[in-house]
Every structure is written in C-alpha cells, then in structure tokens.
PDB file of C-alpha atoms in Angstrom:
ATOM      1  CA  MET A 253      -7.504  25.273  -7.795  1.00  0.00           C
ATOM      2  CA  LYS A 254      -4.042  23.694  -8.062  1.00  0.00           C
ATOM      3  CA  LYS A 255      -3.048  25.239  -4.718  1.00  0.00           C
ATOM      4  CA  GLN A 256      -6.232  23.835  -3.077  1.00  0.00           C
ATOM      5  CA  LYS A 257      -5.437  20.346  -4.432  1.00  0.00           C
ATOM      6  CA  ARG A 258      -1.874  20.527  -3.064  1.00  0.00           C
ATOM      7  CA  THR A 259      -3.213  21.683   0.309  1.00  0.00           C
ATOM      8  CA  GLU A 260      -5.597  18.724   0.465  1.00  0.00           C
ATOM      9  CA  THR A 261      -2.962  16.167  -0.529  1.00  0.00           C
ATOM     10  CA  ILE A 262      -0.518  17.462   2.093  1.00  0.00           C
ATOM     11  CA  LEU A 263      -3.212  17.409   4.794  1.00  0.00           C
ATOM     12  CA  LEU A 264      -4.276  13.895   3.753  1.00  0.00           C
ATOM     13  CA  SER A 265      -0.638  12.784   4.089  1.00  0.00           C
ATOM     14  CA  LEU A 266      -0.590  14.163   7.627  1.00  0.00           C
ATOM     15  CA  ARG A 267      -3.848  12.342   8.386  1.00  0.00           C
ATOM     16  CA  ARG A 268      -2.332   9.085   7.179  1.00  0.00           C
ATOM     17  CA  CYS A 269       1.132   9.476   8.743  1.00  0.00           C
ATOM     18  CA  ASP A 270       0.258  11.416  11.949  1.00  0.00           C
ATOM     19  CA  TYR A 271       3.539  13.390  12.020  1.00  0.00           C
ATOM     20  CA  LEU A 272       5.815  14.435   9.167  1.00  0.00           C
ATOM     21  CA  SER A 273       9.051  16.410   9.036  1.00  0.00           C
ATOM     22  CA  ARG A 274       9.618  19.087   6.402  1.00  0.00           C
ATOM     23  CA  GLU A 275      12.065  16.777   4.626  1.00  0.00           C
ATOM     24  CA  GLN A 276       9.460  14.003   4.475  1.00  0.00           C
ATOM     25  CA  LEU A 277       6.830  16.406   3.141  1.00  0.00           C
ATOM     26  CA  GLN A 278       9.318  17.645   0.522  1.00  0.00           C
ATOM     27  CA  ARG A 279       9.960  14.091  -0.695  1.00  0.00           C
ATOM     28  CA  MET A 280       6.290  13.097  -0.694  1.00  0.00           C
ATOM     29  CA  HIS A 281       4.945  16.197  -2.428  1.00  0.00           C
ATOM     30  CA  ARG A 282       7.906  17.380  -4.508  1.00  0.00           C
ATOM     31  CA  LEU A 283       8.040  20.742  -2.763  1.00  0.00           C
ATOM     32  CA  GLY A 284      11.421  21.585  -4.250  1.00  0.00           C
ATOM     33  CA  LYS A 285      14.246  23.190  -2.303  1.00  0.00           C
ATOM     34  CA  GLU A 286      14.083  24.085   1.384  1.00  0.00           C
ATOM     35  CA  ARG A 287      13.040  27.692   0.810  1.00  0.00           C
ATOM     36  CA  ASN A 288      10.048  26.779  -1.364  1.00  0.00           C
ATOM     37  CA  ALA A 289       9.023  23.997   1.028  1.00  0.00           C
ATOM     38  CA  GLN A 290       9.138  26.418   3.963  1.00  0.00           C
ATOM     39  CA  ARG A 291       6.912  28.864   2.048  1.00  0.00           C
ATOM     40  CA  VAL A 292       4.364  26.170   1.152  1.00  0.00           C
ATOM     41  CA  LEU A 293       4.229  24.886   4.735  1.00  0.00           C
ATOM     42  CA  TYR A 294       3.928  28.429   6.103  1.00  0.00           C
ATOM     43  CA  ASP A 295       0.927  28.969   3.806  1.00  0.00           C
ATOM     44  CA  LEU A 296      -0.691  25.903   5.411  1.00  0.00           C
ATOM     45  CA  SER A 297      -0.189  27.106   8.991  1.00  0.00           C
ATOM     46  CA  GLU A 298      -3.930  27.580   9.544  1.00  0.00           C
ATOM     47  CA  TYR A 299      -4.340  23.778   9.140  1.00  0.00           C
ATOM     48  CA  MET A 300      -1.128  22.501  10.723  1.00  0.00           C
ATOM     49  CA  SER A 301       0.785  22.890  13.932  1.00  0.00           C
ATOM     50  CA  TYR A 302       4.400  21.982  14.511  1.00  0.00           C
ATOM     51  CA  PHE A 303       6.969  21.481  17.220  1.00  0.00           C
ATOM     52  CA  GLN A 304      10.746  21.333  17.188  1.00  0.00           C
ATOM     53  CA  GLU A 305      12.506  17.993  17.541  1.00  0.00           C
ATOM     54  CA  GLY A 306      16.174  18.833  17.650  1.00  0.00           C
ATOM     55  CA  ARG A 307      16.669  21.064  14.610  1.00  0.00           C
ATOM     56  CA  LYS A 308      13.666  19.664  12.729  1.00  0.00           C
ATOM     57  CA  LYS A 309      10.137  20.988  12.565  1.00  0.00           C
ATOM     58  CA  ILE A 310       7.581  18.206  12.960  1.00  0.00           C
ATOM     59  CA  TYR A 311       4.144  18.937  11.512  1.00  0.00           C
ATOM     60  CA  TYR A 312       0.743  17.538  12.487  1.00  0.00           C
ATOM     61  CA  LEU A 313      -2.896  18.482  11.884  1.00  0.00           C
ATOM     62  CA  ASN A 314      -4.523  21.087  14.122  1.00  0.00           C
ATOM     63  CA  ALA A 315      -8.307  21.297  14.640  1.00  0.00           C
ATOM     64  CA  ALA A 316      -8.935  23.154  11.349  1.00  0.00           C
ATOM     65  CA  GLY A 317      -6.780  20.657   9.432  1.00  0.00           C
ATOM     66  CA  ARG A 318      -8.521  17.673  11.032  1.00  0.00           C
ATOM     67  CA  GLU A 319     -11.886  19.164  10.121  1.00  0.00           C
ATOM     68  CA  MET A 320     -10.837  19.788   6.513  1.00  0.00           C
ATOM     69  CA  VAL A 321      -9.785  16.139   5.916  1.00  0.00           C
ATOM     70  CA  GLN A 322     -12.185  14.486   8.400  1.00  0.00           C
ATOM     71  CA  ALA A 323      -9.359  13.198  10.631  1.00  0.00           C
ATOM     72  CA  THR A 324     -10.457  11.851  13.995  1.00  0.00           C
ATOM     73  CA  LYS A 325      -7.107  11.362  15.767  1.00  0.00           C
ATOM     74  CA  ILE A 326      -5.924  14.342  17.788  1.00  0.00           C
ATOM     75  CA  ARG A 327      -2.143  14.613  17.722  1.00  0.00           C
ATOM     76  CA  LYS A 328       0.027  16.754  19.971  1.00  0.00           C
ATOM     77  CA  LYS A 329       3.727  17.007  20.732  1.00  0.00           C
ATOM     78  CA  THR A 330       5.004  13.581  21.770  1.00  0.00           C
ATOM     79  CA  PRO A 331       8.337  12.154  22.931  1.00  0.00           C
ATOM     80  CA  GLN A 332       7.687   9.111  20.661  1.00  0.00           C
ATOM     81  CA  VAL A 333       7.821  11.221  17.491  1.00  0.00           C
ATOM     82  CA  ASN A 334      10.956   9.468  16.178  1.00  0.00           C
ATOM     83  CA  HIS A 335       9.014   6.191  16.142  1.00  0.00           C
ATOM     84  CA  TYR A 336       6.492   7.808  13.763  1.00  0.00           C
ATOM     85  CA  LEU A 337       9.219   9.435  11.655  1.00  0.00           C
ATOM     86  CA  MET A 338      11.041   6.105  11.237  1.00  0.00           C
ATOM     87  CA  ARG A 339       7.827   4.405  10.131  1.00  0.00           C
ATOM     88  CA  ASN A 340       7.085   7.266   7.731  1.00  0.00           C
ATOM     89  CA  ASP A 341      10.584   7.126   6.214  1.00  0.00           C
ATOM     90  CA  LEU A 342      10.029   3.428   5.474  1.00  0.00           C
ATOM     91  CA  PHE A 343       6.585   4.183   4.004  1.00  0.00           C
ATOM     92  CA  ILE A 344       8.074   6.856   1.720  1.00  0.00           C
ATOM     93  CA  SER A 345      11.106   4.775   0.686  1.00  0.00           C
ATOM     94  CA  LEU A 346       8.852   1.829  -0.249  1.00  0.00           C
ATOM     95  CA  GLY A 347       6.953   4.095  -2.628  1.00  0.00           C
ATOM     96  CA  ARG A 348       3.968   4.713  -0.299  1.00  0.00           C
ATOM     97  CA  PRO A 349       2.193   1.342  -0.723  1.00  0.00           C
ATOM     98  CA  VAL A 350      -1.572   1.732  -1.212  1.00  0.00           C
ATOM     99  CA  SER A 351      -2.267  -1.222   1.116  1.00  0.00           C
ATOM    100  CA  TRP A 352      -0.239   0.352   3.979  1.00  0.00           C
ATOM    101  CA  GLU A 353      -2.003   0.445   7.368  1.00  0.00           C
ATOM    102  CA  ASN A 354      -0.599   1.687  10.672  1.00  0.00           C
ATOM    103  CA  GLU A 355      -0.986  -0.125  14.000  1.00  0.00           C
ATOM    104  CA  VAL A 356      -2.405  -3.437  12.763  1.00  0.00           C
ATOM    105  CA  LYS A 357      -3.666  -6.042  15.220  1.00  0.00           C
ATOM    106  CA  ILE A 358      -2.638  -9.587  14.351  1.00  0.00           C
ATOM    107  CA  ALA A 359      -4.550 -12.388  16.047  1.00  0.00           C
ATOM    108  CA  LEU A 360      -4.169 -16.049  15.177  1.00  0.00           C
ATOM    109  CA  ASN A 361      -5.322 -18.820  17.509  1.00  0.00           C
ATOM    110  CA  ASN A 362      -4.220 -17.647  20.975  1.00  0.00           C
ATOM    111  CA  ILE A 363      -1.418 -15.393  19.689  1.00  0.00           C
ATOM    112  CA  SER A 364      -2.012 -11.675  19.381  1.00  0.00           C
ATOM    113  CA  LEU A 365       0.200  -8.661  18.801  1.00  0.00           C
ATOM    114  CA  ILE A 366       0.119  -5.235  17.187  1.00  0.00           C
ATOM    115  CA  ALA A 367       2.446  -4.572  14.254  1.00  0.00           C
ATOM    116  CA  ASP A 368       3.555  -0.968  13.776  1.00  0.00           C
ATOM    117  CA  ALA A 369       2.324  -1.217  10.176  1.00  0.00           C
ATOM    118  CA  SER A 370       1.338  -3.718   7.519  1.00  0.00           C
ATOM    119  CA  TYR A 371       1.241  -3.777   3.727  1.00  0.00           C
ATOM    120  CA  THR A 372       1.008  -6.281   0.885  1.00  0.00           C
ATOM    121  CA  SER A 373       3.612  -6.572  -1.855  1.00  0.00           C
ATOM    122  CA  ASN A 374       3.697  -9.322  -4.507  1.00  0.00           C
ATOM    123  CA  LYS A 375       0.734 -11.004  -2.755  1.00  0.00           C
ATOM    124  CA  LEU A 376       2.825 -11.383   0.428  1.00  0.00           C
ATOM    125  CA  HIS A 377       1.881  -9.728   3.729  1.00  0.00           C
ATOM    126  CA  HIS A 378       4.632  -7.593   5.258  1.00  0.00           C
ATOM    127  CA  PHE A 379       4.542  -6.679   8.936  1.00  0.00           C
ATOM    128  CA  VAL A 380       6.565  -3.629   9.964  1.00  0.00           C
ATOM    129  CA  GLU A 381       8.271  -3.228  13.329  1.00  0.00           C
ATOM    130  CA  ILE A 382       9.996  -0.016  14.388  1.00  0.00           C
ATOM    131  CA  ASP A 383      12.855  -0.298  16.875  1.00  0.00           C
ATOM    132  CA  TYR A 384      13.702   3.206  18.039  1.00  0.00           C
ATOM    133  CA  LYS A 385      14.478   2.734  21.721  1.00  0.00           C
ATOM    134  CA  GLN A 386      12.669  -0.532  22.394  1.00  0.00           C
ATOM    135  CA  SER A 387      14.413  -2.936  24.760  1.00  0.00           C
ATOM    136  CA  MET A 388      15.881  -5.995  23.038  1.00  0.00           C
ATOM    137  CA  ALA A 389      13.896  -8.143  25.492  1.00  0.00           C
ATOM    138  CA  LYS A 390      10.626  -6.678  24.135  1.00  0.00           C
ATOM    139  CA  ASN A 391      11.840  -7.113  20.574  1.00  0.00           C
ATOM    140  CA  SER A 392      12.697 -10.738  21.355  1.00  0.00           C
ATOM    141  CA  GLN A 393       9.222 -11.363  22.831  1.00  0.00           C
ATOM    142  CA  LYS A 394       7.583  -9.930  19.720  1.00  0.00           C
ATOM    143  CA  ILE A 395       9.810 -11.997  17.407  1.00  0.00           C
ATOM    144  CA  GLU A 396       8.872 -15.152  19.358  1.00  0.00           C
ATOM    145  CA  LYS A 397       5.197 -14.368  18.691  1.00  0.00           C
ATOM    146  CA  TYR A 398       5.938 -13.963  14.984  1.00  0.00           C
ATOM    147  CA  LYS A 399       7.763 -17.323  15.030  1.00  0.00           C
ATOM    148  CA  LYS A 400       4.689 -18.978  16.592  1.00  0.00           C
ATOM    149  CA  ILE A 401       2.472 -17.356  13.946  1.00  0.00           C
ATOM    150  CA  SER A 402       4.829 -18.605  11.197  1.00  0.00           C
ATOM    151  CA  THR A 403       4.308 -22.221  12.307  1.00  0.00           C
ATOM    152  CA  ILE A 404       0.580 -21.762  11.573  1.00  0.00           C
ATOM    153  CA  ASN A 405       0.879 -19.472   8.532  1.00  0.00           C
ATOM    154  CA  PRO A 406       4.382 -18.737   7.175  1.00  0.00           C
ATOM    155  CA  GLN A 407       3.106 -16.493   4.348  1.00  0.00           C
ATOM    156  CA  PHE A 408       4.476 -13.184   5.628  1.00  0.00           C
ATOM    157  CA  LYS A 409       7.676 -11.179   5.801  1.00  0.00           C
ATOM    158  CA  LEU A 410       8.900  -9.064   8.702  1.00  0.00           C
ATOM    159  CA  VAL A 411      10.343  -5.622   7.965  1.00  0.00           C
ATOM    160  CA  TRP A 412      12.284  -3.932  10.758  1.00  0.00           C
ATOM    161  CA  VAL A 413      13.704  -0.433  11.004  1.00  0.00           C
ATOM    162  CA  THR A 414      16.328   0.173  13.669  1.00  0.00           C
ATOM    163  CA  THR A 415      18.947   2.754  14.585  1.00  0.00           C
ATOM    164  CA  THR A 416      22.376   1.095  14.807  1.00  0.00           C
ATOM    165  CA  PRO A 417      24.332  -1.650  13.001  1.00  0.00           C
ATOM    166  CA  PHE A 418      24.647  -3.511  16.331  1.00  0.00           C
ATOM    167  CA  ARG A 419      20.855  -3.555  16.815  1.00  0.00           C
ATOM    168  CA  LYS A 420      20.379  -4.564  13.175  1.00  0.00           C
ATOM    169  CA  LYS A 421      22.640  -7.625  13.608  1.00  0.00           C
ATOM    170  CA  LYS A 422      20.928  -8.544  16.870  1.00  0.00           C
ATOM    171  CA  ILE A 423      17.454  -8.375  15.287  1.00  0.00           C
ATOM    172  CA  GLU A 424      18.601 -10.402  12.254  1.00  0.00           C
ATOM    173  CA  LYS A 425      19.989 -13.067  14.605  1.00  0.00           C
ATOM    174  CA  LEU A 426      16.752 -13.160  16.647  1.00  0.00           C
ATOM    175  CA  CYS A 427      14.707 -13.476  13.424  1.00  0.00           C
ATOM    176  CA  GLU A 428      16.573 -16.506  12.073  1.00  0.00           C
ATOM    177  CA  GLY A 429      14.063 -18.842  10.447  1.00  0.00           C
ATOM    178  CA  LEU A 430      11.718 -16.006   9.441  1.00  0.00           C
ATOM    179  CA  LYS A 431      11.565 -14.050   6.189  1.00  0.00           C
ATOM    180  CA  VAL A 432      12.974 -10.711   7.304  1.00  0.00           C
ATOM    181  CA  LYS A 433      14.488  -7.472   6.023  1.00  0.00           C
ATOM    182  CA  VAL A 434      16.113  -5.094   8.507  1.00  0.00           C
ATOM    183  CA  TYR A 435      16.833  -1.483   7.561  1.00  0.00           C
ATOM    184  CA  LEU A 436      18.887   1.132   9.325  1.00  0.00           C
ATOM    185  CA  TRP A 437      16.934   4.374   9.693  1.00  0.00           C
ATOM    186  CA  GLU A 438      19.763   6.349   8.055  1.00  0.00           C
ATOM    187  CA  GLU A 439      19.418   4.182   4.900  1.00  0.00           C
ATOM    188  CA  LEU A 440      15.828   5.360   4.439  1.00  0.00           C
ATOM    189  CA  ARG A 441      16.333   9.124   4.701  1.00  0.00           C
TER     190      ARG A 441
END
C-alpha cells in the first residue's frame, strides 16, 4: 500500500511538472541516495519514459502513467527541456506552492501575455518568467508588458530565473520600477 501511494505521488508530480530529473524527484519525494532513487525510478518504468539530457535522465509520463493519473498532455523528448527543469527547480525551492500554475495567460485591458507560471504568496500574485536561451529583446518586450500592467494593477511581483550573472543584472535593470526577484538557476539546485 505504501509503495502504491509513493508511485501515485511521483506520477502526480510528473503530471504537474511535465518533466523531472532524478535529482528533482529525489528532492521532492525524499528518495534518499542516488542508488535508492535509481531503484525506485526503475520500478516505475512501466509508467514513465526518460531521455538523456547531457548526463541527466529526464523523466516524463508514458501512456500507462498518463492513464493512471488521468493526465491529458502527451510529453516527448524536447529540446526545451531545460526551460521546464528551471521552472521545476524554482517550484521545488519555493516549497511547491499549492497555488502554483504553469503557463498562465494574463489579460488586462488590451495587454495580454503568458507567464511561465504563477502562484500566490502572502496574498500577492507572483508571475514567473524563465530565461533559458530567450533573446534579451523578447525579455524586454515582456517586461514592457508587465510595466503597462503595473500601471493598471501594481499588486504583483515578477520572479525570474536565468542562467548567468550578466543576464541577471540585465533583467534587474530592465525591471526597474517593478517588484522583482531574479534567481540564477544554479542557486536553486
């Protein structure tokens, strides 16, 4: 019974996060050391598939796993996997907020955009943006939309995750005037 419960919680995490590395699954589900985690994940191979990204195994639900947890999204190997992993590292490091939603559409007056995620903390909306290999021009356009939204309703905070100190400084500079927190991906792992 305990094993079945663990199986379900791991599969539900994959449904929520789309893709998870072994390290992320270890942190989320307290799977212990690498050897034990590998054994647990091997036991779940009838419900999960994986692919290699560098030296990491990236897990996602296969058809049997989707059926078991009523997941509708079909996931396959993708070159954008680091985008998902960055978002998941933030989700885990924030303590897995209950209000967390991925890919949230924001529309206010004639301004619309899609945040990579959203959650509420201390009654304040937080919009998450992931900057893996996005051009700074696209980041700047998105920040301008957030600035327009803040003139109508300033009750939100932007949370960015990026890859280098240079990009972090650039994003902080572009976000001047907004409530913002910028993380480096390496700080979250």
